[in-house]
PDB file of C-alpha atoms in Angstrom:
ATOM      1  CA  MET A   1     208.483  11.601  87.850  1.00  0.00           C
ATOM      2  CA  ALA A   2     211.184  14.136  88.722  1.00  0.00           C
ATOM      3  CA  SER A   3     211.462  15.227  85.101  1.00  0.00           C
ATOM      4  CA  ARG A   4     207.691  15.836  84.959  1.00  0.00           C
ATOM      5  CA  ASP A   5     207.889  17.979  88.096  1.00  0.00           C
ATOM      6  CA  ALA A   6     210.782  19.953  86.628  1.00  0.00           C
ATOM      7  CA  ALA A   7     208.922  20.465  83.348  1.00  0.00           C
ATOM      8  CA  ALA A   8     205.792  21.603  85.204  1.00  0.00           C
ATOM      9  CA  GLY A   9     207.886  24.027  87.259  1.00  0.00           C
ATOM     10  CA  ILE A  10     209.396  25.526  84.122  1.00  0.00           C
ATOM     11  CA  ARG A  11     205.979  25.948  82.493  1.00  0.00           C
ATOM     12  CA  ALA A  12     204.648  27.666  85.637  1.00  0.00           C
ATOM     13  CA  MET A  13     207.421  30.279  85.626  1.00  0.00           C
ATOM     14  CA  LYS A  14     206.490  33.772  84.569  1.00  0.00           C
ATOM     15  CA  PRO A  15     208.213  35.074  81.435  1.00  0.00           C
ATOM     16  CA  ALA A  16     211.257  37.236  82.038  1.00  0.00           C
ATOM     17  CA  TYR A  17     210.869  40.968  81.438  1.00  0.00           C
ATOM     18  CA  ILE A  18     213.295  40.786  78.525  1.00  0.00           C
ATOM     19  CA  GLN A  19     210.911  38.396  76.753  1.00  0.00           C
ATOM     20  CA  LYS A  20     208.207  41.087  76.907  1.00  0.00           C
ATOM     21  CA  MET A  21     210.518  43.687  75.376  1.00  0.00           C
ATOM     22  CA  PRO A  22     209.633  44.991  71.889  1.00  0.00           C
ATOM     23  CA  LEU A  23     211.729  43.304  69.200  1.00  0.00           C
ATOM     24  CA  GLU A  24     213.014  46.660  67.927  1.00  0.00           C
ATOM     25  CA  LEU A  25     214.500  47.422  71.342  1.00  0.00           C
ATOM     26  CA  LEU A  26     215.925  43.907  71.660  1.00  0.00           C
ATOM     27  CA  SER A  27     217.534  44.335  68.221  1.00  0.00           C
ATOM     28  CA  ASP A  28     219.151  47.582  69.357  1.00  0.00           C
ATOM     29  CA  ILE A  29     220.519  45.852  72.446  1.00  0.00           C
ATOM     30  CA  PHE A  30     221.897  43.086  70.236  1.00  0.00           C
ATOM     31  CA  LYS A  31     223.596  45.637  68.011  1.00  0.00           C
ATOM     32  CA  LEU A  32     225.178  47.311  71.045  1.00  0.00           C
ATOM     33  CA  SER A  33     226.471  43.936  72.200  1.00  0.00           C
ATOM     34  CA  ILE A  34     228.715  43.772  69.138  1.00  0.00           C
ATOM     35  CA  ALA A  35     229.476  47.478  68.756  1.00  0.00           C
ATOM     36  CA  GLU A  36     232.892  47.211  70.401  1.00  0.00           C
ATOM     37  CA  PRO A  37     234.774  44.070  69.457  1.00  0.00           C
ATOM     38  CA  ARG A  38     236.530  42.295  72.298  1.00  0.00           C
ATOM     39  CA  HIS A  39     239.422  41.374  70.030  1.00  0.00           C
ATOM     40  CA  ALA A  40     240.581  43.132  66.910  1.00  0.00           C
ATOM     41  CA  ILE A  41     242.855  42.323  64.029  1.00  0.00           C
ATOM     42  CA  ARG A  42     244.595  45.353  62.592  1.00  0.00           C
ATOM     43  CA  LEU A  43     245.291  45.032  58.879  1.00  0.00           C
ATOM     44  CA  ASP A  44     246.558  47.836  56.666  1.00  0.00           C
ATOM     45  CA  GLY A  45     245.295  50.463  59.085  1.00  0.00           C
ATOM     46  CA  VAL A  46     241.826  48.902  59.274  1.00  0.00           C
ATOM     47  CA  SER A  47     240.713  47.386  62.549  1.00  0.00           C
ATOM     48  CA  VAL A  48     238.573  44.329  61.924  1.00  0.00           C
ATOM     49  CA  GLY A  49     236.759  43.233  65.051  1.00  0.00           C
ATOM     50  CA  LEU A  50     236.006  39.720  66.099  1.00  0.00           C
ATOM     51  CA  ARG A  51     232.252  40.266  65.945  1.00  0.00           C
ATOM     52  CA  ARG A  52     231.198  36.929  64.556  1.00  0.00           C
ATOM     53  CA  PRO A  53     230.614  35.079  67.843  1.00  0.00           C
ATOM     54  CA  ALA A  54     228.052  37.546  69.246  1.00  0.00           C
ATOM     55  CA  PRO A  55     225.231  36.940  66.725  1.00  0.00           C
ATOM     56  CA  TRP A  56     225.730  33.185  66.950  1.00  0.00           C
ATOM     57  CA  SER A  57     225.772  33.270  70.756  1.00  0.00           C
ATOM     58  CA  LEU A  58     222.673  35.466  70.944  1.00  0.00           C
ATOM     59  CA  GLY A  59     220.829  33.021  68.716  1.00  0.00           C
ATOM     60  CA  HIS A  60     221.460  30.175  71.135  1.00  0.00           C
ATOM     61  CA  VAL A  61     219.621  31.744  74.105  1.00  0.00           C
ATOM     62  CA  CYS A  62     216.042  30.966  73.078  1.00  0.00           C
ATOM     63  CA  ARG A  63     213.793  30.767  70.010  1.00  0.00           C
ATOM     64  CA  SER A  64     212.749  34.400  70.254  1.00  0.00           C
ATOM     65  CA  TRP A  65     216.341  35.640  70.464  1.00  0.00           C
ATOM     66  CA  ARG A  66     217.356  33.361  67.593  1.00  0.00           C
ATOM     67  CA  ALA A  67     214.592  34.729  65.371  1.00  0.00           C
ATOM     68  CA  THR A  68     215.512  38.296  66.328  1.00  0.00           C
ATOM     69  CA  ALA A  69     219.230  37.758  65.698  1.00  0.00           C
ATOM     70  CA  LEU A  70     218.683  35.985  62.376  1.00  0.00           C
ATOM     71  CA  GLY A  71     216.256  38.668  61.232  1.00  0.00           C
ATOM     72  CA  TYR A  72     218.518  41.622  62.020  1.00  0.00           C
ATOM     73  CA  PRO A  73     221.032  42.114  59.160  1.00  0.00           C
ATOM     74  CA  ALA A  74     223.159  44.698  61.000  1.00  0.00           C
ATOM     75  CA  LEU A  75     224.405  41.924  63.298  1.00  0.00           C
ATOM     76  CA  TRP A  76     225.933  40.094  60.365  1.00  0.00           C
ATOM     77  CA  ASN A  77     227.761  42.811  58.426  1.00  0.00           C
ATOM     78  CA  THR A  78     231.207  42.084  59.910  1.00  0.00           C
ATOM     79  CA  LEU A  79     232.416  38.592  59.233  1.00  0.00           C
ATOM     80  CA  LEU A  80     235.640  37.162  60.583  1.00  0.00           C
ATOM     81  CA  VAL A  81     236.247  33.830  58.913  1.00  0.00           C
ATOM     82  CA  LYS A  82     238.807  31.877  60.889  1.00  0.00           C
ATOM     83  CA  LEU A  83     239.597  29.121  58.464  1.00  0.00           C
ATOM     84  CA  THR A  84     240.226  25.729  59.971  1.00  0.00           C
ATOM     85  CA  THR A  85     240.146  22.218  58.665  1.00  0.00           C
ATOM     86  CA  ASP A  86     236.413  22.148  59.500  1.00  0.00           C
ATOM     87  CA  ALA A  87     235.182  23.188  56.056  1.00  0.00           C
ATOM     88  CA  VAL A  88     231.532  22.469  56.914  1.00  0.00           C
ATOM     89  CA  ALA A  89     231.538  24.995  59.782  1.00  0.00           C
ATOM     90  CA  VAL A  90     233.178  27.633  57.574  1.00  0.00           C
ATOM     91  CA  GLU A  91     230.660  27.047  54.785  1.00  0.00           C
ATOM     92  CA  GLU A  92     227.719  27.321  57.207  1.00  0.00           C
ATOM     93  CA  GLN A  93     229.072  30.582  58.610  1.00  0.00           C
ATOM     94  CA  LEU A  94     229.590  32.066  55.153  1.00  0.00           C
ATOM     95  CA  LEU A  95     226.174  30.986  53.909  1.00  0.00           C
ATOM     96  CA  ARG A  96     224.309  32.407  56.902  1.00  0.00           C
ATOM     97  CA  ALA A  97     226.200  35.676  57.045  1.00  0.00           C
ATOM     98  CA  GLY A  98     226.237  36.218  53.291  1.00  0.00           C
ATOM     99  CA  ALA A  99     222.536  35.557  52.905  1.00  0.00           C
ATOM    100  CA  ARG A 100     221.290  37.874  55.677  1.00  0.00           C
ATOM    101  CA  ASP A 101     220.584  40.904  53.487  1.00  0.00           C
ATOM    102  CA  ALA A 102     221.292  41.068  49.785  1.00  0.00           C
ATOM    103  CA  ASP A 103     222.064  44.806  49.900  1.00  0.00           C
ATOM    104  CA  ALA A 104     223.831  45.158  53.259  1.00  0.00           C
ATOM    105  CA  PRO A 105     227.519  46.125  53.214  1.00  0.00           C
ATOM    106  CA  LEU A 106     229.989  43.466  54.346  1.00  0.00           C
ATOM    107  CA  TYR A 107     233.300  43.797  56.159  1.00  0.00           C
ATOM    108  CA  ILE A 108     235.191  40.545  55.687  1.00  0.00           C
ATOM    109  CA  CYS A 109     238.411  39.264  57.202  1.00  0.00           C
ATOM    110  CA  PHE A 110     239.894  35.868  56.428  1.00  0.00           C
ATOM    111  CA  ASP A 111     242.152  34.588  59.206  1.00  0.00           C
ATOM    112  CA  LEU A 112     244.583  32.265  57.435  1.00  0.00           C
ATOM    113  CA  ARG A 113     247.059  31.933  60.262  1.00  0.00           C
ATOM    114  CA  SER A 114     246.204  28.252  60.730  1.00  0.00           C
ATOM    115  CA  LEU A 115     245.962  27.327  57.024  1.00  0.00           C
ATOM    116  CA  PRO A 116     248.318  28.063  54.131  1.00  0.00           C
ATOM    117  CA  ASP A 117     245.570  29.211  51.740  1.00  0.00           C
ATOM    118  CA  VAL A 118     241.845  29.765  51.369  1.00  0.00           C
ATOM    119  CA  PRO A 119     239.890  26.617  50.451  1.00  0.00           C
ATOM    120  CA  GLN A 120     238.185  26.899  47.071  1.00  0.00           C
ATOM    121  CA  SER A 121     234.813  26.080  48.651  1.00  0.00           C
ATOM    122  CA  ALA A 122     235.093  29.157  50.900  1.00  0.00           C
ATOM    123  CA  LEU A 123     235.965  31.360  47.935  1.00  0.00           C
ATOM    124  CA  ASP A 124     233.054  29.962  45.931  1.00  0.00           C
ATOM    125  CA  LEU A 125     230.688  31.035  48.711  1.00  0.00           C
ATOM    126  CA  ILE A 126     232.118  34.485  49.403  1.00  0.00           C
ATOM    127  CA  ILE A 127     232.948  35.753  45.881  1.00  0.00           C
ATOM    128  CA  PRO A 128     229.267  36.236  44.902  1.00  0.00           C
ATOM    129  CA  THR A 129     228.938  38.753  47.761  1.00  0.00           C
ATOM    130  CA  SER A 130     231.896  40.847  46.524  1.00  0.00           C
ATOM    131  CA  LYS A 131     229.729  43.721  45.250  1.00  0.00           C
ATOM    132  CA  ARG A 132     228.727  44.319  48.902  1.00  0.00           C
ATOM    133  CA  TRP A 133     232.266  44.396  50.318  1.00  0.00           C
ATOM    134  CA  VAL A 134     233.296  47.576  52.057  1.00  0.00           C
ATOM    135  CA  ALA A 135     236.545  45.997  53.231  1.00  0.00           C
ATOM    136  CA  PHE A 136     238.215  42.653  52.628  1.00  0.00           C
ATOM    137  CA  ASN A 137     241.276  41.757  54.664  1.00  0.00           C
ATOM    138  CA  CYS A 138     243.369  38.658  55.044  1.00  0.00           C
ATOM    139  CA  ALA A 139     245.503  37.797  58.082  1.00  0.00           C
ATOM    140  CA  THR A 140     248.383  35.407  57.399  1.00  0.00           C
ATOM    141  CA  ALA A 141     251.081  33.827  59.540  1.00  0.00           C
ATOM    142  CA  SER A 142     253.958  35.637  57.818  1.00  0.00           C
TER     143      SER A 142
END
């Protein structure tokens, strides 16, 4: 009974103003949310920002935000791939980011500080996007 009351209360709520906002404006706000990376890796004079979490986080707010984030290629042009032993998560990240826009430029940084080398499966996914690379950097432990 309590869950029905809670569900009815949620349905009765008025939509937030941000949900009434035009998608173009929401996309611009999303882009601004990743404009200045919170963390940066400096490699060969190029600062590669840790921008990857923002698009993923924005997509977890609601269905509308997810659709907006997934449909806005500019959110996905900088890709920091922190390689871990979780190959499935890395592959999903590479597939989603690499497939956003076939012509969009990509800035890619592999963070290999926790692994000795790049798994072949990650290379197999990222190499086909090489014609779009503006910068490719690799951070290593040594």
